[in-house]
XYZ file of C-alpha atoms in Angstrom:
406
model
C 13.864 2.230 -6.755
C 13.437 -1.533 -6.649
C 13.303 -4.005 -3.827
C 15.196 -7.117 -4.830
C 13.815 -9.429 -2.172
C 16.329 -8.634 0.549
C 15.235 -5.016 0.949
C 18.250 -3.353 -0.687
C 17.477 -0.618 -3.193
C 19.482 1.312 -5.750
C 18.785 3.247 -8.943
C 20.511 4.839 -11.886
C 19.290 6.164 -15.186
C 18.558 3.543 -17.820
C 18.097 3.759 -21.585
C 14.811 1.865 -21.877
C 12.531 4.600 -20.533
C 12.501 3.175 -17.006
C 15.152 3.980 -14.400
C 17.982 1.473 -14.532
C 18.393 -0.538 -11.385
C 21.474 -2.035 -9.797
C 21.388 -4.433 -6.912
C 23.679 -5.923 -4.338
C 23.857 -9.605 -5.184
C 23.990 -12.198 -2.482
C 26.202 -15.293 -2.588
C 26.499 -16.773 -6.092
C 24.306 -13.965 -7.417
C 21.118 -15.568 -6.069
C 18.524 -13.236 -4.610
C 16.456 -15.867 -2.777
C 17.864 -18.939 -1.073
C 15.239 -20.930 0.777
C 17.574 -23.835 1.387
C 18.936 -24.206 4.875
C 19.526 -26.587 7.744
C 16.632 -28.445 9.308
C 15.149 -26.585 12.271
C 15.092 -28.683 15.438
C 13.020 -27.071 18.169
C 12.089 -29.012 21.284
C 9.661 -26.459 22.744
C 7.190 -23.881 21.466
C 9.249 -21.073 23.036
C 12.360 -22.283 21.207
C 10.407 -22.432 17.942
C 9.172 -18.877 18.477
C 12.732 -17.694 19.118
C 13.981 -19.335 15.917
C 11.033 -17.971 13.937
C 11.772 -14.417 15.061
C 15.375 -14.741 13.917
C 14.473 -16.232 10.533
C 11.736 -13.687 9.822
C 13.837 -10.681 10.753
C 12.645 -7.609 8.833
C 14.851 -5.832 6.344
C 13.243 -2.433 5.953
C 15.530 0.539 5.330
C 16.960 1.893 8.577
C 18.286 5.444 8.386
C 19.893 5.259 11.799
C 18.790 8.758 12.694
C 17.968 9.540 16.294
C 14.383 10.147 17.325
C 12.602 11.637 20.343
C 11.752 8.061 21.362
C 15.387 7.055 21.723
C 15.654 8.188 25.350
C 12.497 6.423 26.531
C 12.620 3.222 28.538
C 11.050 -0.044 27.361
C 8.202 0.439 29.837
C 7.528 3.967 28.578
C 7.610 2.802 24.933
C 5.176 0.001 25.742
C 2.858 2.484 27.459
C 2.899 4.767 24.410
C 2.143 1.824 22.088
C -0.802 0.748 24.229
C -2.119 4.313 24.354
C -1.906 4.501 20.543
C -3.770 1.197 20.124
C -6.377 2.257 22.681
C -6.917 5.490 20.734
C -7.381 3.488 17.522
C -10.079 1.399 19.201
C -11.850 4.347 20.775
C -15.576 4.615 20.264
C -16.640 8.106 19.249
C -19.331 8.098 21.940
C -16.806 7.693 24.775
C -14.158 10.091 26.031
C -11.341 7.560 25.918
C -10.412 4.266 24.311
C -10.741 0.831 25.880
C -8.399 -0.593 28.486
C -5.839 -2.616 26.568
C -3.028 -4.870 27.739
C -0.586 -6.989 25.783
C -0.694 -10.741 25.791
C -2.894 -13.760 25.211
C -5.686 -14.024 27.823
C -5.405 -17.817 27.612
C -1.831 -17.750 28.881
C -1.563 -17.946 32.642
C 2.130 -17.076 32.780
C 4.015 -13.973 31.686
C 5.216 -14.192 28.104
C 7.936 -12.408 26.250
C 6.376 -11.456 22.891
C 7.794 -10.100 19.673
C 9.509 -7.052 21.187
C 10.220 -8.494 24.650
C 7.270 -6.630 26.135
C 6.007 -8.254 29.285
C 2.429 -9.409 29.572
C 0.482 -7.387 32.134
C -1.973 -9.528 34.105
C -5.498 -8.176 33.842
C -8.882 -9.503 34.854
C -11.399 -10.639 32.258
C -14.733 -9.239 33.400
C -17.908 -10.711 31.948
C -19.839 -7.495 31.442
C -21.814 -6.092 28.540
C -20.127 -2.690 28.560
C -16.742 -3.074 26.863
C -15.509 0.075 28.641
C -15.368 -1.945 31.884
C -13.330 -4.876 30.559
C -9.790 -5.363 29.345
C -9.035 -6.091 25.706
C -5.889 -8.143 25.238
C -3.747 -7.018 22.295
C -1.679 -9.602 20.431
C 0.749 -7.178 18.838
C 2.886 -7.932 15.762
C 3.136 -11.633 16.560
C 5.577 -13.848 14.673
C 4.236 -16.400 12.152
C 4.904 -19.225 14.620
C 2.791 -17.516 17.270
C 0.019 -16.794 14.761
C 0.051 -20.444 13.617
C -0.433 -21.446 17.243
C -3.338 -19.027 17.696
C -5.055 -20.181 14.499
C -4.667 -23.903 15.153
C -5.889 -23.587 18.736
C -8.783 -21.185 18.330
C -9.921 -20.913 14.689
C -12.011 -23.833 13.485
C -10.995 -25.172 10.087
C -7.345 -24.088 10.364
C -4.570 -26.645 9.907
C -0.998 -26.957 8.654
C -0.520 -28.494 5.210
C 2.116 -31.090 4.316
C 4.527 -28.399 3.120
C 4.203 -26.173 6.192
C 1.683 -23.604 4.966
C -1.348 -22.740 7.051
C -4.704 -23.476 5.422
C -7.869 -21.938 6.803
C -11.458 -20.994 5.951
C -12.685 -17.497 5.066
C -16.348 -18.259 5.636
C -18.967 -17.688 2.960
C -16.806 -15.186 1.073
C -14.029 -16.778 -0.979
C -13.305 -13.635 -2.992
C -13.747 -9.887 -2.878
C -17.190 -8.242 -2.802
C -16.865 -5.181 -5.073
C -20.590 -4.412 -5.015
C -20.441 -4.065 -1.230
C -17.477 -1.680 -1.228
C -18.216 1.960 -0.395
C -16.162 5.163 -0.439
C -17.104 8.247 1.564
C -18.022 11.102 -0.756
C -17.213 14.444 0.847
C -16.291 17.931 -0.335
C -12.750 16.824 -1.192
C -13.262 13.380 -2.727
C -16.290 14.645 -4.653
C -13.899 16.443 -6.996
C -10.901 14.104 -6.767
C -12.402 10.657 -7.358
C -14.228 9.155 -10.312
C -17.927 8.706 -9.533
C -20.926 7.557 -11.501
C -21.475 5.015 -14.241
C -18.582 2.640 -14.794
C -16.696 3.750 -11.682
C -15.722 1.225 -8.976
C -16.287 3.970 -6.381
C -19.775 3.550 -4.901
C -20.530 6.462 -2.631
C -21.634 6.651 0.999
C -21.839 9.607 3.373
C -19.789 10.356 6.468
C -22.601 9.589 8.924
C -23.196 6.118 7.476
C -19.484 5.379 7.645
C -19.436 6.345 11.308
C -22.380 4.026 12.019
C -20.473 1.114 10.486
C -17.251 2.145 12.198
C -19.012 2.178 15.559
C -20.423 -1.270 14.868
C -16.984 -2.646 13.975
C -15.179 -1.026 16.911
C -17.836 -2.151 19.392
C -17.525 -5.704 18.104
C -13.716 -5.675 18.373
C -13.888 -4.195 21.878
C -16.307 -6.908 22.969
C -13.698 -9.600 22.291
C -11.232 -10.899 24.854
C -8.373 -10.372 22.403
C -7.612 -8.622 19.119
C -4.655 -8.851 16.759
C -2.817 -5.636 15.856
C -0.276 -5.283 13.036
C 1.768 -2.090 12.668
C 3.508 -2.215 9.276
C 4.545 -0.210 6.204
C 3.565 0.145 2.559
C 6.090 1.037 -0.179
C 9.811 0.197 -0.125
C 10.636 3.771 -1.156
C 11.551 5.278 2.262
C 10.622 8.786 1.109
C 7.043 7.746 0.330
C 6.431 5.022 2.888
C 2.998 4.790 4.538
C 2.427 3.549 8.106
C -0.590 1.233 8.421
C -2.302 -0.387 11.396
C -4.543 -3.433 11.005
C -6.848 -4.393 13.882
C -8.484 -7.792 13.392
C -10.210 -10.599 15.259
C -8.487 -13.530 13.542
C -4.921 -14.854 13.561
C -5.417 -15.738 9.881
C -5.932 -12.054 9.019
C -2.935 -10.992 11.074
C -0.719 -13.633 9.430
C -1.893 -12.614 5.950
C -1.010 -8.974 6.548
C 2.272 -9.912 8.243
C 3.207 -11.409 4.885
C 1.639 -8.823 2.566
C 2.900 -5.617 4.217
C 6.470 -4.564 4.969
C 7.602 -5.568 8.450
C 9.291 -2.816 10.501
C 12.574 -3.378 12.257
C 12.448 -3.330 16.100
C 13.763 0.249 16.086
C 11.160 1.362 13.544
C 8.426 -0.332 15.530
C 9.422 1.446 18.724
C 9.193 4.776 16.905
C 6.099 3.874 14.916
C 3.813 6.371 16.648
C 0.456 7.205 15.070
C -0.405 5.246 11.890
C -1.170 7.006 8.616
C -4.039 4.604 7.941
C -6.042 2.106 10.026
C -8.119 -0.950 9.066
C -10.838 -2.230 11.392
C -11.471 -5.805 10.310
C -14.675 -6.973 11.987
C -15.354 -9.433 9.189
C -17.006 -12.005 11.445
C -19.743 -9.490 12.300
C -22.448 -8.238 9.869
C -23.436 -4.689 9.168
C -26.970 -3.522 9.944
C -28.871 -3.914 6.667
C -31.238 -1.117 7.686
C -28.296 1.303 7.568
C -28.432 3.682 4.612
C -26.463 2.602 1.486
C -26.301 -1.061 2.576
C -27.339 -3.610 -0.057
C -26.325 -6.731 1.888
C -25.005 -7.701 5.317
C -21.475 -7.185 3.948
C -19.872 -3.755 3.798
C -16.306 -2.625 3.081
C -16.066 1.108 3.725
C -13.204 3.478 2.923
C -12.908 6.979 4.360
C -9.968 8.949 2.946
C -10.521 11.964 5.197
C -10.386 9.873 8.378
C -7.747 7.561 6.876
C -9.737 4.521 7.937
C -11.277 1.384 6.469
C -14.028 -0.743 8.021
C -14.747 -4.361 7.071
C -17.992 -6.078 8.101
C -19.248 -9.590 7.275
C -16.474 -10.785 4.985
C -13.493 -12.779 6.225
C -11.768 -12.834 2.841
C -8.313 -11.421 3.601
C -7.869 -9.921 0.127
C -10.228 -7.075 1.068
C -7.474 -5.659 3.287
C -4.815 -5.989 0.600
C -6.903 -4.308 -2.110
C -8.244 -1.745 0.329
C -4.730 -0.534 1.064
C -3.969 -0.527 -2.657
C -6.964 1.784 -3.136
C -5.446 4.080 -0.514
C -2.148 4.142 -2.418
C -4.021 4.908 -5.652
C -5.443 7.961 -3.876
C -2.331 9.163 -2.031
C 0.495 8.550 -4.484
C -0.804 10.630 -7.455
C -0.990 13.559 -5.024
C 2.785 13.203 -4.761
C 3.235 12.951 -8.550
C 3.789 9.194 -8.216
C 2.078 6.641 -10.452
C 0.643 3.658 -8.560
C 0.432 0.558 -10.743
C -1.499 -2.696 -10.665
C 1.389 -4.611 -12.159
C 4.082 -7.180 -11.631
C 7.688 -6.122 -12.006
C 11.132 -7.642 -12.303
C 14.567 -6.614 -13.515
C 17.296 -8.144 -15.604
C 20.846 -8.720 -14.494
C 21.880 -5.548 -16.327
C 19.289 -3.444 -14.508
C 16.494 -3.210 -17.092
C 13.042 -3.109 -15.509
C 9.928 -4.802 -16.919
C 6.340 -4.107 -15.852
C 3.504 -6.614 -16.362
C 0.007 -5.135 -16.385
C -3.269 -6.982 -16.056
C -6.331 -7.565 -13.921
C -6.321 -10.143 -11.130
C -5.827 -13.654 -12.467
C -4.283 -12.652 -15.817
C -0.736 -13.869 -15.090
C 1.205 -11.024 -13.426
C 2.606 -13.319 -10.751
C 3.589 -15.951 -13.316
C 5.282 -13.458 -15.663
C 7.124 -11.573 -12.936
C 8.521 -14.824 -11.530
C 11.314 -15.599 -13.976
C 14.365 -17.502 -12.751
C 16.527 -15.499 -15.164
C 15.476 -12.146 -13.656
C 15.281 -10.558 -10.206
C 11.765 -10.311 -8.783
C 10.704 -6.867 -7.571
C 7.054 -7.718 -6.893
C 4.061 -9.435 -8.438
C 1.069 -7.115 -8.017
C 1.465 -3.530 -6.733
C 4.119 -0.906 -7.499
C 4.893 2.803 -7.467
C 6.755 4.587 -10.276
C 8.306 7.869 -9.199
C 11.314 9.975 -10.118
C 13.294 7.681 -7.798
C 12.389 4.589 -9.824
C 10.042 1.628 -9.420
C 9.324 0.427 -5.890
C 7.278 -2.482 -4.603
C 4.335 -1.414 -2.428
C 4.003 -4.705 -0.575
C 6.311 -6.907 1.477
C 5.111 -10.246 0.133
C 3.351 -11.977 -2.736
C -0.176 -13.272 -3.253
C -0.383 -16.212 -5.654
C -3.731 -17.775 -6.462
C -3.767 -21.495 -5.714
C -6.470 -22.643 -8.154
C -4.879 -25.260 -10.450
C -1.456 -24.321 -9.054
C 1.041 -27.167 -9.375
C 4.843 -27.629 -9.209
C 4.805 -28.784 -12.802
C 2.948 -25.803 -14.231
C 4.368 -23.116 -11.930
C 7.760 -24.347 -10.659
C 9.020 -20.926 -9.601
C 5.860 -20.024 -7.682
C-alpha cells in the first residue's frame, strides 16, 4: 500500500519481490502540482480561510457511521475538551485541568479550525494550576501557527520563499544519550538492552517523576498547542497520536510530519493511542535517578506516552513516534523501515535504506518516479505504506542547483 502524495492507495502483486502498486494519476500524470494562482488575502481571517481550504487533509475516509454521528457540535467540543483535560491530568489530582479552546490574547470570539467557538474564561494569576484555565489551541492551520510563532516566539520569522524559520535553543539535533525507555516486565523481554543498544533503561517511577514535571509545566502556561493526528497511511494499521506542546513551532512541525485527519475523523478521534508531552523549554531535575543532564526524552510503551524535557529540537518528536512504530508494528507482523521509498510508472517499488543524512530524501525524490515517502515506512502483506504525512529534508548545504527536486 503506497501513498502517492494525494492520499490515494492501491496495490497488486508485483514480480520484483515487493507488492506492485498502481495509482490514480492526476492531470497530465503529475502527482504534485505546486503551481497555482496568486493568493490575495486582505485580512488575516481571509488568509486563514484560504489556508484551511488549501491544506485540506486527504486521509482515507471509510464513510462508516459512528456513535459520534448523532452528537451536536457543542457535545463534540465538550468531549474533545474532556479528552484533552484527561491527557493533561496530573496523577496527584482527581481530575485534569480546566481547559477551554482559543487564544487567551484574543479578546473576541474566534472560529478556529473546526468552527468551534472560543469560550471566554478568566486568566487567574495563581500558583496552583488547578485553579486556572489553560487555553488549548487545537489543530490550528499553518497560517494560524505562523501568526502565533511570529507574535510570541522570539527568533521566528518568515523567509523570502514563505517558509517559517525559528530557533530550537541550545539543541540543534537529537540527544540520543539523554533518551530513556521504561524497562518493565514486558519490555524487559521484548526490547534489546545492554551494550550497543540505543535503548537506555529507566524505571516506571522515574518516568512518572518526569511526566509530572512536564505536565505541571504545561498546565502552568496560559496556552498549549494540541495536535490530534495519525501515523501510517495503511488504514488497517493507523495509529492515533496526540502532541501537547508549548510552542507554535512544534505544533507546525508535527502538522506537517503527521497525517492530518479529515474533519469527520477529527470529530470521532476519541482517545489517542499515544501521547507526547513536549515540555522542551523546561529542564528535568538532575537529581532524579537515571538523569545524566538537564535534558531527558522518556518513552513509556506501557503507558503509551513520551515526555520531552529541556530540548526544543522538533526531531525528537518525529523519531520518538518512529520508535513507537518500531515497537508496535512487528507485533502485527509488519516490518517498520527507516527508508525512503518511491515507485515507477509501472508500479515497481524501490526502498532506500540508510542512517540520517545518507541521502534517502535525495534518492527517493526522482522526477521520473512517484514519491511515496523519504524516511519512514511500513511493509506488510498489504504493501508498502508511508508512516508520515510530510517530509523532513536537512537544509545544510541545500541549494536549488544541487537538489532541484527537494
